[in-house]
mmCIF file of C-alpha atoms in Angstrom:
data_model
loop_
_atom_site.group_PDB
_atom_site.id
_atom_site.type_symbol
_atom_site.label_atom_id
_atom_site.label_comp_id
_atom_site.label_asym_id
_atom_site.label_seq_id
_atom_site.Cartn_x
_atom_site.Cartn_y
_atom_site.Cartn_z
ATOM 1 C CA UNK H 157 116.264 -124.559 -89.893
ATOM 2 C CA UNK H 158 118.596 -127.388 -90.676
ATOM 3 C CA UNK H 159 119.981 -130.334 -88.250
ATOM 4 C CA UNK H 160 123.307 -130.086 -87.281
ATOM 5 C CA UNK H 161 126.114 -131.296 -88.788
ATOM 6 C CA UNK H 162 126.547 -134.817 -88.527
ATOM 7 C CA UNK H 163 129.472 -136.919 -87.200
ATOM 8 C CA UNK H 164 129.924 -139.690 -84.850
ATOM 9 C CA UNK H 165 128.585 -139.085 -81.122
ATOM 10 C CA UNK H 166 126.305 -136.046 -82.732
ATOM 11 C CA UNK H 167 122.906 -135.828 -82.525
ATOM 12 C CA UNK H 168 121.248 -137.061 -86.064
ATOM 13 C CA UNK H 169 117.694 -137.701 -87.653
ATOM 14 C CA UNK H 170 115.614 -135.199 -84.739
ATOM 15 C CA UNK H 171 116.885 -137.147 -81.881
ATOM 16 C CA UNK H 172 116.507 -134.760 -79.062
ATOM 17 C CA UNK H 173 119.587 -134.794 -76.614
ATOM 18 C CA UNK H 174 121.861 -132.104 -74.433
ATOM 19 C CA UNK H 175 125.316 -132.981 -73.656
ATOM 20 C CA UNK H 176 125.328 -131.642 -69.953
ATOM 21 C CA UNK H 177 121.619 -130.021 -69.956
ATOM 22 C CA UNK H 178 119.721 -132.573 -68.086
ATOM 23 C CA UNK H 179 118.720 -133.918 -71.780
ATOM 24 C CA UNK H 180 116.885 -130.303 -72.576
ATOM 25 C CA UNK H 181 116.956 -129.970 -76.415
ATOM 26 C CA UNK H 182 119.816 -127.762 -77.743
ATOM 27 C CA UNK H 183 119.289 -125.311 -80.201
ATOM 28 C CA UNK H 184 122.555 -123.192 -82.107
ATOM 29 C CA UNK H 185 121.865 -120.273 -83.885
ATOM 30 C CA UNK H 186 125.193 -119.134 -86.145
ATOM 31 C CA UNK H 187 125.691 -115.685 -87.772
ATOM 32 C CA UNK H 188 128.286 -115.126 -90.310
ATOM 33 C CA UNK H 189 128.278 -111.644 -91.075
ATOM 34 C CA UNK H 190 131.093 -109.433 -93.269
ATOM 35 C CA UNK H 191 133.226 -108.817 -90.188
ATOM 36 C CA UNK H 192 132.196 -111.696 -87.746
ATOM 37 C CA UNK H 193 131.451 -115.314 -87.157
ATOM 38 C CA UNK H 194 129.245 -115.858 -84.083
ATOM 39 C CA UNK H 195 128.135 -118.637 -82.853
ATOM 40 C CA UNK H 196 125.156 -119.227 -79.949
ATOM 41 C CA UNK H 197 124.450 -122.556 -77.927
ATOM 42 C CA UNK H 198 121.892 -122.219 -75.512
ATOM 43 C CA UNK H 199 118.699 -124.202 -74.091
ATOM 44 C CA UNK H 200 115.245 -123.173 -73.329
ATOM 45 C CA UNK H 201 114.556 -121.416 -69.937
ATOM 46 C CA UNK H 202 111.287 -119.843 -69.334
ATOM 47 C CA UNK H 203 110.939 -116.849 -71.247
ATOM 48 C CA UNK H 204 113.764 -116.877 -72.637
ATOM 49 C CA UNK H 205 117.590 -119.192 -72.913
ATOM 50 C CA UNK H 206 120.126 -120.234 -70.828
ATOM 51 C CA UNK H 207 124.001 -120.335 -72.792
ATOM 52 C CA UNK H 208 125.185 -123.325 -72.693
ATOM 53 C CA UNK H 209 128.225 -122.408 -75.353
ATOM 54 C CA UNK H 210 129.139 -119.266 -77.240
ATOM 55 C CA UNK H 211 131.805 -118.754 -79.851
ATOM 56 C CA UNK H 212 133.147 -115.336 -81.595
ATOM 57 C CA UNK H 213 135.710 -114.821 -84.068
ATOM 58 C CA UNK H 214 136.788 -111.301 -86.254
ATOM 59 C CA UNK H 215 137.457 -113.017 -89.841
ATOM 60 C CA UNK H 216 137.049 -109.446 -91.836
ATOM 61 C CA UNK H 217 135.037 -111.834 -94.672
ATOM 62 C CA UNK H 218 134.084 -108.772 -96.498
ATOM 63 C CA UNK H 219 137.777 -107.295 -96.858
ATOM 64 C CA UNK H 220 138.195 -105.848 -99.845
ATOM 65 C CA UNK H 221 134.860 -106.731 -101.428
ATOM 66 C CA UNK H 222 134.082 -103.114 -102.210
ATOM 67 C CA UNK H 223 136.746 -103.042 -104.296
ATOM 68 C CA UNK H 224 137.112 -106.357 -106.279
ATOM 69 C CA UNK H 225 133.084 -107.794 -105.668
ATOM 70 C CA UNK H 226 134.936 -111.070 -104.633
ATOM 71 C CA UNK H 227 135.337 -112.622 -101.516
ATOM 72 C CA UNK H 228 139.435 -113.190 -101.092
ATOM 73 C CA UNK H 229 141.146 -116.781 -100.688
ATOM 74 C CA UNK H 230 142.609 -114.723 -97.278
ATOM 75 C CA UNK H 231 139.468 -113.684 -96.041
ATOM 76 C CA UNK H 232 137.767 -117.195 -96.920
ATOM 77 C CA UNK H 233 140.000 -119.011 -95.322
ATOM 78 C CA UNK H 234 139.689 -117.046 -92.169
ATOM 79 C CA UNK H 235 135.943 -117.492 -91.949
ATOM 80 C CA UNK H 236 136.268 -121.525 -92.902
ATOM 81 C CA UNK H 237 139.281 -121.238 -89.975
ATOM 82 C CA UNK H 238 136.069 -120.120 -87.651
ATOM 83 C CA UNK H 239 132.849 -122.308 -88.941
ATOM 84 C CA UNK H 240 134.944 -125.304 -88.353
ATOM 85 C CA UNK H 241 135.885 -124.772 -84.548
ATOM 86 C CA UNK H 242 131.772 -123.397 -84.756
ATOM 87 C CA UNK H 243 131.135 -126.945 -86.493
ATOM 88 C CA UNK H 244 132.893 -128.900 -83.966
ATOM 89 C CA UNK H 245 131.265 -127.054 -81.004
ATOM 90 C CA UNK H 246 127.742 -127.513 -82.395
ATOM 91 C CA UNK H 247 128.997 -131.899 -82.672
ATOM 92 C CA UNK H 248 130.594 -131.662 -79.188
ATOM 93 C CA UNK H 249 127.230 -130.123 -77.818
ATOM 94 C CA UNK H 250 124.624 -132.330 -79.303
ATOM 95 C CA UNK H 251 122.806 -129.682 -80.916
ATOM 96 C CA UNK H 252 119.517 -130.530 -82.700
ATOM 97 C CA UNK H 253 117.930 -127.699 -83.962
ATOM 98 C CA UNK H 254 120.657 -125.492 -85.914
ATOM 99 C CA UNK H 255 120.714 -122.535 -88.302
ATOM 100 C CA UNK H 256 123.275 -120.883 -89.978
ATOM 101 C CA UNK H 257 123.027 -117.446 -91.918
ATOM 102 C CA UNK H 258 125.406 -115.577 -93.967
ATOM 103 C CA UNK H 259 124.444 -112.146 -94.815
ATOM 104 C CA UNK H 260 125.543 -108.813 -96.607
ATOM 105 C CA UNK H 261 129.254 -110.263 -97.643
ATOM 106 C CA UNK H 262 127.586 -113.707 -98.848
ATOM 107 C CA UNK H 263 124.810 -111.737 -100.172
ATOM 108 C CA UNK H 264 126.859 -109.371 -102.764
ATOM 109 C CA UNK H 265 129.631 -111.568 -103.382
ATOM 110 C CA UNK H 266 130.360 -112.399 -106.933
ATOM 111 C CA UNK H 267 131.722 -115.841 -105.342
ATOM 112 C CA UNK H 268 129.344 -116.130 -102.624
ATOM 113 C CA UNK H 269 127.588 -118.553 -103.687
ATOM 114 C CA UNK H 270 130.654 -120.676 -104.332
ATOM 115 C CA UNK H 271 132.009 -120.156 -100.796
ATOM 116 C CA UNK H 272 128.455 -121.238 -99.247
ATOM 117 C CA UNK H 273 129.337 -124.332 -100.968
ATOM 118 C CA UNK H 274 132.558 -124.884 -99.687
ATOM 119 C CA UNK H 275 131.443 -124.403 -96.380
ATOM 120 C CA UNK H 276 129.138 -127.096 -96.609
ATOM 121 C CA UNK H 277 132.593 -129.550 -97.905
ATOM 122 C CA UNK H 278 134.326 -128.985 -95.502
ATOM 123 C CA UNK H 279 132.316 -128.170 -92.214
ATOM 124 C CA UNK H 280 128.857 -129.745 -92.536
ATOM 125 C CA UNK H 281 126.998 -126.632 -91.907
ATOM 126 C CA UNK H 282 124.778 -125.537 -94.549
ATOM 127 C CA UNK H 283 124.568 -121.367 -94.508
ATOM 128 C CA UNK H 284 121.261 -119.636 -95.210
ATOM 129 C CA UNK H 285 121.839 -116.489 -97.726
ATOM 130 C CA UNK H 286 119.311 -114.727 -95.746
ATOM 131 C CA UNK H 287 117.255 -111.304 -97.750
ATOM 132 C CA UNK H 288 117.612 -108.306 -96.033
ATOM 133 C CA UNK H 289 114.071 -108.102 -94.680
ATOM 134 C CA UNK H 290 114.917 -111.756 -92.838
ATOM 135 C CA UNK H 291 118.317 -109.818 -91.284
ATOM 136 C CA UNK H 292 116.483 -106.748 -89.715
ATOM 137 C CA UNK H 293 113.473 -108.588 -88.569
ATOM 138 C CA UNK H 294 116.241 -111.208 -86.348
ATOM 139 C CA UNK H 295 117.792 -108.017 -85.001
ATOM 140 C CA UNK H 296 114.090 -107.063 -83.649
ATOM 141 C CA UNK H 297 113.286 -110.435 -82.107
ATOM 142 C CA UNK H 298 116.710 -110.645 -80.675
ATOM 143 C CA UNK H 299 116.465 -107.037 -78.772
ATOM 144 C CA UNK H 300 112.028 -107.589 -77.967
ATOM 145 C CA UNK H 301 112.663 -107.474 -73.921
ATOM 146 C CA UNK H 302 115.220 -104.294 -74.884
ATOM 147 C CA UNK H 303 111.894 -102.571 -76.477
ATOM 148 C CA UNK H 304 110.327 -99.662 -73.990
ATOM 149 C CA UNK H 305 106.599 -100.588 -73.770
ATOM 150 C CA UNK H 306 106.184 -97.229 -72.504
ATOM 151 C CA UNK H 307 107.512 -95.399 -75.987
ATOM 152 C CA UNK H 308 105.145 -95.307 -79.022
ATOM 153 C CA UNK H 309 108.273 -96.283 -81.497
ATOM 154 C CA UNK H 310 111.892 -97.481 -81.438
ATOM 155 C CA UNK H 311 114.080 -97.866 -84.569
ATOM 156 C CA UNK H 312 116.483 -100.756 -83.766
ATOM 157 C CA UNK H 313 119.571 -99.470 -86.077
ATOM 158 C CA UNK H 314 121.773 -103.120 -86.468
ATOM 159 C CA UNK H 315 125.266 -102.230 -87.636
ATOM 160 C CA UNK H 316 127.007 -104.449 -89.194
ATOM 161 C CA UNK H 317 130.569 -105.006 -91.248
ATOM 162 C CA UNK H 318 128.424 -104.468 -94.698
ATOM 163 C CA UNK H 319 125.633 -103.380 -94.424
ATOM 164 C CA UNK H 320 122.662 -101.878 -91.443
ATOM 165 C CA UNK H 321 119.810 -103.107 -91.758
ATOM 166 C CA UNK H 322 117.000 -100.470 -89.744
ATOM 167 C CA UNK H 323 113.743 -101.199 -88.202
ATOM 168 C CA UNK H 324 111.119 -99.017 -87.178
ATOM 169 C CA UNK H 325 108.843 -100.668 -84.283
ATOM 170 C CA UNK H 326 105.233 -99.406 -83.654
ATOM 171 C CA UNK H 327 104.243 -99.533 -79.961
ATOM 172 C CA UNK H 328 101.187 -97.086 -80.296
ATOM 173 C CA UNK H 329 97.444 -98.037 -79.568
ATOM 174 C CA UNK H 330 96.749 -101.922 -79.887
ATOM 175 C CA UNK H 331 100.576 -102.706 -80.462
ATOM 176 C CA UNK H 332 101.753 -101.347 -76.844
ATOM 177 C CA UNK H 333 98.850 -104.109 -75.624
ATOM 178 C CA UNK H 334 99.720 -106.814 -77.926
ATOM 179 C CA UNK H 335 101.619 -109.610 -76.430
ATOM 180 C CA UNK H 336 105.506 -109.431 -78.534
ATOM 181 C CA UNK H 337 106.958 -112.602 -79.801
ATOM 182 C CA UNK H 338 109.974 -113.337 -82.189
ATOM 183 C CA UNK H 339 108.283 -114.710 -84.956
ATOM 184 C CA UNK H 340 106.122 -111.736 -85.032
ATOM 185 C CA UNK H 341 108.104 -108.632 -84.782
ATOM 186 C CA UNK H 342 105.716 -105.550 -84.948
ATOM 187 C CA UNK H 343 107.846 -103.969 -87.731
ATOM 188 C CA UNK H 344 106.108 -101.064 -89.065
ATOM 189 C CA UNK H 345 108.622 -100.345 -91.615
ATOM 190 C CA UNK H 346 112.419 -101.395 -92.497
ATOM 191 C CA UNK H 347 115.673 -99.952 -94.752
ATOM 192 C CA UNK H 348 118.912 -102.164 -95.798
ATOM 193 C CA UNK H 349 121.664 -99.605 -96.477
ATOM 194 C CA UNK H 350 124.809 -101.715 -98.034
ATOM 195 C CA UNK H 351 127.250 -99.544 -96.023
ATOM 196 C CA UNK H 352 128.568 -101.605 -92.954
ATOM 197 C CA UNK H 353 131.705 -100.760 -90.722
ATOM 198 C CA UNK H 354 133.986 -102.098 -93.124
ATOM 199 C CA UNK H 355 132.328 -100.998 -96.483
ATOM 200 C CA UNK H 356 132.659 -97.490 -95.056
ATOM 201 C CA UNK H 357 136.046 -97.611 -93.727
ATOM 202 C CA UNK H 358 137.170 -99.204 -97.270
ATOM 203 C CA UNK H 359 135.585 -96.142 -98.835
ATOM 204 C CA UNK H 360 136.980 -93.678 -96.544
ATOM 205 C CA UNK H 361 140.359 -94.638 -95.582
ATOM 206 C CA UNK H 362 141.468 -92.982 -92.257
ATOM 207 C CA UNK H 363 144.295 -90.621 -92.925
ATOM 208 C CA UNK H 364 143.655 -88.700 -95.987
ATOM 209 C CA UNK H 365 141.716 -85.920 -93.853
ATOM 210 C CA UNK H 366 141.762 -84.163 -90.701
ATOM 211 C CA UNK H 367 140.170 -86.284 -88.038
ATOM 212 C CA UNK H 368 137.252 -84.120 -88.083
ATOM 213 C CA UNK H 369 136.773 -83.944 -91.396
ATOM 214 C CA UNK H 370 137.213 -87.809 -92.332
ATOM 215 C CA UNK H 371 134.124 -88.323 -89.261
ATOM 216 C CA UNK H 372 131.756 -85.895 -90.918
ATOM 217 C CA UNK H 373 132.362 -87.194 -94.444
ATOM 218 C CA UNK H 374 131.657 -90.621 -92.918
ATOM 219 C CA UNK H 375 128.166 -89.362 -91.553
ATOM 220 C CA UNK H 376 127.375 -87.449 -94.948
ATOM 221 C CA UNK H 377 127.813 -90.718 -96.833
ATOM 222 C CA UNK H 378 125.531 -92.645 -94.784
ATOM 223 C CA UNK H 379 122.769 -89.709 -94.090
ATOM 224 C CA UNK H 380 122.536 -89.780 -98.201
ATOM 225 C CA UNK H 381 121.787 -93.174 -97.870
ATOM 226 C CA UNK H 382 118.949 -92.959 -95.566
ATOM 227 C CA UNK H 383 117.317 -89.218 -95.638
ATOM 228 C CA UNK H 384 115.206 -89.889 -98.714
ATOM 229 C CA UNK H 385 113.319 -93.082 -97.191
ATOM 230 C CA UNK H 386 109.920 -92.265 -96.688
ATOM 231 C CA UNK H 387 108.445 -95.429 -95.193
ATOM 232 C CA UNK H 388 108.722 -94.873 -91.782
ATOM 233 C CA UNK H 389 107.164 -91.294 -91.677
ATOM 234 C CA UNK H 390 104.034 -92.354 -90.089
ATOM 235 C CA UNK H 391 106.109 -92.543 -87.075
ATOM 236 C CA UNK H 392 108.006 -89.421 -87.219
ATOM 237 C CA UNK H 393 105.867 -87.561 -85.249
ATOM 238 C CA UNK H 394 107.128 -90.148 -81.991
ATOM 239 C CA UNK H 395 110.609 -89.151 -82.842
ATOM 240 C CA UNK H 396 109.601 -85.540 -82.591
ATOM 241 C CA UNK H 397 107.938 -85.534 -79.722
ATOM 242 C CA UNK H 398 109.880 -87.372 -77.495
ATOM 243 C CA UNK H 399 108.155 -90.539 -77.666
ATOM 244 C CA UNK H 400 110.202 -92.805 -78.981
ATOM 245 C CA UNK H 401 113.944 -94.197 -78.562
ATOM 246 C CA UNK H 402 116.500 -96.175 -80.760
ATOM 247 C CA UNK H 403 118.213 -99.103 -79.954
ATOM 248 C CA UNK H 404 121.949 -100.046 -81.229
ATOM 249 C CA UNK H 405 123.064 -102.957 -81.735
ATOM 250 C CA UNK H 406 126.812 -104.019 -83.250
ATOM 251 C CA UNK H 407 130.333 -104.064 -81.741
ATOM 252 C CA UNK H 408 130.943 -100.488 -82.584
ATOM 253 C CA UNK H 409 127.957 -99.338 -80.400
ATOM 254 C CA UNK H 410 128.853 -101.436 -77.440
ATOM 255 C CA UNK H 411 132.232 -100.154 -77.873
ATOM 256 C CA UNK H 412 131.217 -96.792 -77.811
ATOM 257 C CA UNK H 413 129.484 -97.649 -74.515
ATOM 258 C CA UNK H 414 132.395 -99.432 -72.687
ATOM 259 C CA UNK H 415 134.535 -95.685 -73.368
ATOM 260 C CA UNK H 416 131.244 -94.400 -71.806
ATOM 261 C CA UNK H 417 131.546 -96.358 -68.814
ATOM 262 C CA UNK H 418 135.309 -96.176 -68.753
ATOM 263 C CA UNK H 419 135.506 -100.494 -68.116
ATOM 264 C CA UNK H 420 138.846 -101.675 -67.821
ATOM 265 C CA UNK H 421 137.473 -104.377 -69.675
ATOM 266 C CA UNK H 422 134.585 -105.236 -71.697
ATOM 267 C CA UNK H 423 131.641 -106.254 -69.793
ATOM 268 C CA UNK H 424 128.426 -108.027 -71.209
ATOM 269 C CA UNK H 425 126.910 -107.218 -68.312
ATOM 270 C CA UNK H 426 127.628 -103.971 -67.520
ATOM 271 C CA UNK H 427 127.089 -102.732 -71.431
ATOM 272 C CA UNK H 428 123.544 -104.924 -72.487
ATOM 273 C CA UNK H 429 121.064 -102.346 -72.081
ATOM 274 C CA UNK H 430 122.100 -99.644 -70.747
ATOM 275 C CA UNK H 431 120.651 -96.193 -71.830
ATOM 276 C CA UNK H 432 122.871 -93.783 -73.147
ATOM 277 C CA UNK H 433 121.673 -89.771 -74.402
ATOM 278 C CA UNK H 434 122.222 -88.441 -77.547
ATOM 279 C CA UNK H 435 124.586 -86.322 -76.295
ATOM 280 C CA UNK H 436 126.504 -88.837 -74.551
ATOM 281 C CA UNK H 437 127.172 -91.003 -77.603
ATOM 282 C CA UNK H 438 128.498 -88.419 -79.237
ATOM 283 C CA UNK H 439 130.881 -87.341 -76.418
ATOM 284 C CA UNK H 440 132.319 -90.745 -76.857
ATOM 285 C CA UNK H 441 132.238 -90.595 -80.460
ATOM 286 C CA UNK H 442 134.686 -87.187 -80.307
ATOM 287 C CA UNK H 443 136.710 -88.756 -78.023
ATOM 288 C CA UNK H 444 137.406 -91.872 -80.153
ATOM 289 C CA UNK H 445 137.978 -88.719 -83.027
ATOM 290 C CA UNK H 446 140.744 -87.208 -80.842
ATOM 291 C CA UNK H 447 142.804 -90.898 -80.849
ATOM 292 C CA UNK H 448 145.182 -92.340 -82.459
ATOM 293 C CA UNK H 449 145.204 -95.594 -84.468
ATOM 294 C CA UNK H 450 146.881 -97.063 -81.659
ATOM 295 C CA UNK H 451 145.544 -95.277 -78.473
ATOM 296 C CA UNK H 452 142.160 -96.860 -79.908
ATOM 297 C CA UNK H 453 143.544 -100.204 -79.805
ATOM 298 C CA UNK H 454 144.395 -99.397 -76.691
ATOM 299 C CA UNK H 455 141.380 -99.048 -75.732
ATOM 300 C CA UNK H 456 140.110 -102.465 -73.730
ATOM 301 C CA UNK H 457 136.724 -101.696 -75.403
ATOM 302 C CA UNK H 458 137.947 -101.338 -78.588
ATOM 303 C CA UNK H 459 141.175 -103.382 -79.175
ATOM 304 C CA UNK H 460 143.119 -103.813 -82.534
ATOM 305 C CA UNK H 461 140.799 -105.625 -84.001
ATOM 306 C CA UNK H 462 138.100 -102.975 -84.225
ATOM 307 C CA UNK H 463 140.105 -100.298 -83.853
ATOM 308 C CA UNK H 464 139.686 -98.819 -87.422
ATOM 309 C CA UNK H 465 136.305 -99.518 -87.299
ATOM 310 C CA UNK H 466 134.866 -98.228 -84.296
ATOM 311 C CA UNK H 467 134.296 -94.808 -85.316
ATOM 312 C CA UNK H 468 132.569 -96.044 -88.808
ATOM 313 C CA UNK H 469 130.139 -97.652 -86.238
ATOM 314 C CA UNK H 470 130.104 -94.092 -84.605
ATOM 315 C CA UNK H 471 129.532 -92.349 -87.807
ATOM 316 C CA UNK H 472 126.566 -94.384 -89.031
ATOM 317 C CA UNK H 473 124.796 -93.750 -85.774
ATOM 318 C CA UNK H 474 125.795 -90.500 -85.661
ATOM 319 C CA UNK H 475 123.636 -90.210 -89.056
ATOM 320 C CA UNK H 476 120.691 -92.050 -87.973
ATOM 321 C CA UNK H 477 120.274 -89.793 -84.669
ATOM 322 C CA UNK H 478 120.696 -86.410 -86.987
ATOM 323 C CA UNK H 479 117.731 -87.588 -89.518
ATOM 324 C CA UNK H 480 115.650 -89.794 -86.401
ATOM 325 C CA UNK H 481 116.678 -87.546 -83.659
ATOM 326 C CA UNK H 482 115.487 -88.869 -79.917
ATOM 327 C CA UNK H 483 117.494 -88.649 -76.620
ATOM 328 C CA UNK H 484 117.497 -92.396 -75.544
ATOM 329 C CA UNK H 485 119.872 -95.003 -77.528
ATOM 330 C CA UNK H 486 119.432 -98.024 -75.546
ATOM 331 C CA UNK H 487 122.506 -100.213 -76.142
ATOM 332 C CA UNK H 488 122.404 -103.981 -77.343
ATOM 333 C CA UNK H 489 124.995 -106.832 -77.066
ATOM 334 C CA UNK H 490 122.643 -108.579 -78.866
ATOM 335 C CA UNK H 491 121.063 -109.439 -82.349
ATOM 336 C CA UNK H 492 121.017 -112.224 -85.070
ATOM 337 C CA UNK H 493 121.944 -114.607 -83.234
ATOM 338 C CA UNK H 494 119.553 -114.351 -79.906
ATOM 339 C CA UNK H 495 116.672 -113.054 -82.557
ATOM 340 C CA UNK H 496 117.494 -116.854 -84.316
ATOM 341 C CA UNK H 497 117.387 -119.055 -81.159
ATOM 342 C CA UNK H 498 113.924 -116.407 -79.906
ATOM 343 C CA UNK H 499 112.191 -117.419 -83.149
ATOM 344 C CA UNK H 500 113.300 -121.427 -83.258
ATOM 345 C CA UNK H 501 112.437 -121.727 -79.888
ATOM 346 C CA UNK H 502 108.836 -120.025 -80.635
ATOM 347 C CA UNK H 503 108.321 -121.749 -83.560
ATOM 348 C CA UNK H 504 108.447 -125.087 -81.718
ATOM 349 C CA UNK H 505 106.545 -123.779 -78.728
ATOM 350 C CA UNK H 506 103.720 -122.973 -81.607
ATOM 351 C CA UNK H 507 103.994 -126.710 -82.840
ATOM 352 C CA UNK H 508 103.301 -128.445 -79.580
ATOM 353 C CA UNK H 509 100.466 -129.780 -78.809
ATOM 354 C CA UNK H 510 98.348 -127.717 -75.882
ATOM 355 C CA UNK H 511 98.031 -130.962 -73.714
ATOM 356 C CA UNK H 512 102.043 -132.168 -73.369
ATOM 357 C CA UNK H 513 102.617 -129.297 -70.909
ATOM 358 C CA UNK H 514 102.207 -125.745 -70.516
ATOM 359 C CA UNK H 515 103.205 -122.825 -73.460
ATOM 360 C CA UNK H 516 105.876 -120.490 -73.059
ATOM 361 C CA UNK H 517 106.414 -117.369 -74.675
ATOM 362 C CA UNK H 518 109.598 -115.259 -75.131
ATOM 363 C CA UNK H 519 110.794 -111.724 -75.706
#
């Protein structure tokens, strides 16, 4: 965790202050990812946060960088476009207690480290290069209260523009009794696959096959990745048996479950967790097949910005329901960002000493 960026009027050197939150400390929690830049204000509000600010911006960092290994000048200066209206928001807001990740594009980038830098010039915020293990244990503590305490395990499958990163949660015996917070996930096992919604459109360009065809060659690729892991086969017998669910989180899964709902516009509310069957995310997924280009634009679920990537998103959990099969996908508009603030917030809690008021806990 670093402070925020500093400039005049900001909050500096652990001063604790709100602007407009009845001087409540302010935490921001800021995921750059290979498609994304996301930011999160929020304060502290019983078991969980109240958002106070919220910022989201497409940059496509990761274009191209299956091909060359490089981040692009286009694609850096979109993201540096984003962090600094992020930056300024996090100044306006007072925030205190701050953390910025970069993940799968930063990660792999031959100039990643070079960018990082460059951020830091000319924005103030210092990125985290988080590991892979870091990434899908954040997408667990930002889904906990999405977990069914009634299954014996859940795989939370995060998609994201370069990689998914795939967690396998163990709610049997002791763990279904044990009191769930963010800092301690109860991760039984986890897999980083480096194919994301744009790695896997890059590498299977829409157009050079029959709808059908392209889909299914998008699932193969990504079930190749995934059906030799062995580490989660202590809890294959949940999966088999009915006791045990997955939970999605990325834009192409809450995409997929707007065109459930048919919205007329996207709704947080209406989409953060809702349970959808097997069968039922692939009845969206083979309607997104039958579209067009632009009829998935179209789409206000979808829109042009994801509309070739959507059914990447579709494929990979396509794949992950064929080798983990289970009827319930419970669907999250959630993830890095909420799993950040979760585990800053509990962290603190942790570090506070038992007689300046009472302890809360989250997730």
């Amino acid at each position: 965790m670093s402070e925020a960026p500093s400039a005049p009027g900001a909050a500096q050197n652990g001063r604790e202050q709100g602007a407009g939150t009845g001087g409540k400390v302010l935490y921001g929690a800021l995921d750059l990812g290979t498609n994304n830049c996301r930011l999160l204000i929020a304060a502290p509000a019983g078991r969980g946060f109240r958002v106070v600010d919220a910022y989201s911006r497409i940059v496509r960092l990761g274009e191209g960088l299956s091909q060359t290994g490089r981040l692009s000048d286009a694609a850096m200066d979109r993201a540096l476009a984003a962090l600094k209206v992020s930056a300024e928001k996090v100044r306006r807001r007072g925030v205190t207690r701050f953390k910025a990740i970069a993940t799968q594009a930063c990660r792999s980038a031959q100039n990643g480290a070079e960018f990082v830098e460059r951020v830091a010039a000319e924005t103030g915020l210092r990125l985290e290069v988080i590991s892979p293990k870091e990434e899908a244990h954040l997408s667990v503590a930002g889904c906990l209260n999405l977990l069914d305490r009634t299954a014996d395990a859940v795989l939370v499958v995060d998609v994201g523009g370069g990689s998914t990163e795939l967690s396998w949660v163990d709610l049997s015996g002791q763990a279904r009794a044990a009191r769930l917070t963010p800092g301690r996930p109860p991760v039984r096992a986890w897999r980083s696959i480096p194919l994301g919604v744009v790695t896997l459109a890059e590498q299977f360009p829409e157009g050079a096959d029959a709808p059908e065809v392209w889909f299914r060659r998008m699932v193969e690729a990504f079930r190749s990745r995934l059906e030799g892991f062995t580490g989660a086969d202590s809890l294959r017998s949940a999966f088999d048996t009915g006791r045990a669910h997955i939970i999605g989180t990325s834009g192409a899964i809450t995409s997929l479950a707007g065109l459930h709902l048919n919205l007329p516009r996207y709704d947080r509310n209406r989409v953060d967790g809702i349970w959808m069957t097997r069968a039922e995310c692939e009845a969206s997924a083979n309607r997104l097949i039958g579209m067009t280009m632009a009829e998935r634009a179209a789409q206000p679920c979808i829109g042009p910005d994801r509309a070739d990537l959507v059914l990447a998103g579709a494929a990979i959990l396509q794949a992950v329901q064929e080798l983990w099969p289970c009827e319930r996908v419970r669907v999250a508009d959630r993830g890095l960002r909420e799993g950040i603030l979760l585990s800053m917030m509990a962290a603190r809690q942790r570090r506070r000493p038992r007689g300046r008021g009472g302890r809360t806990t989250h997730g």
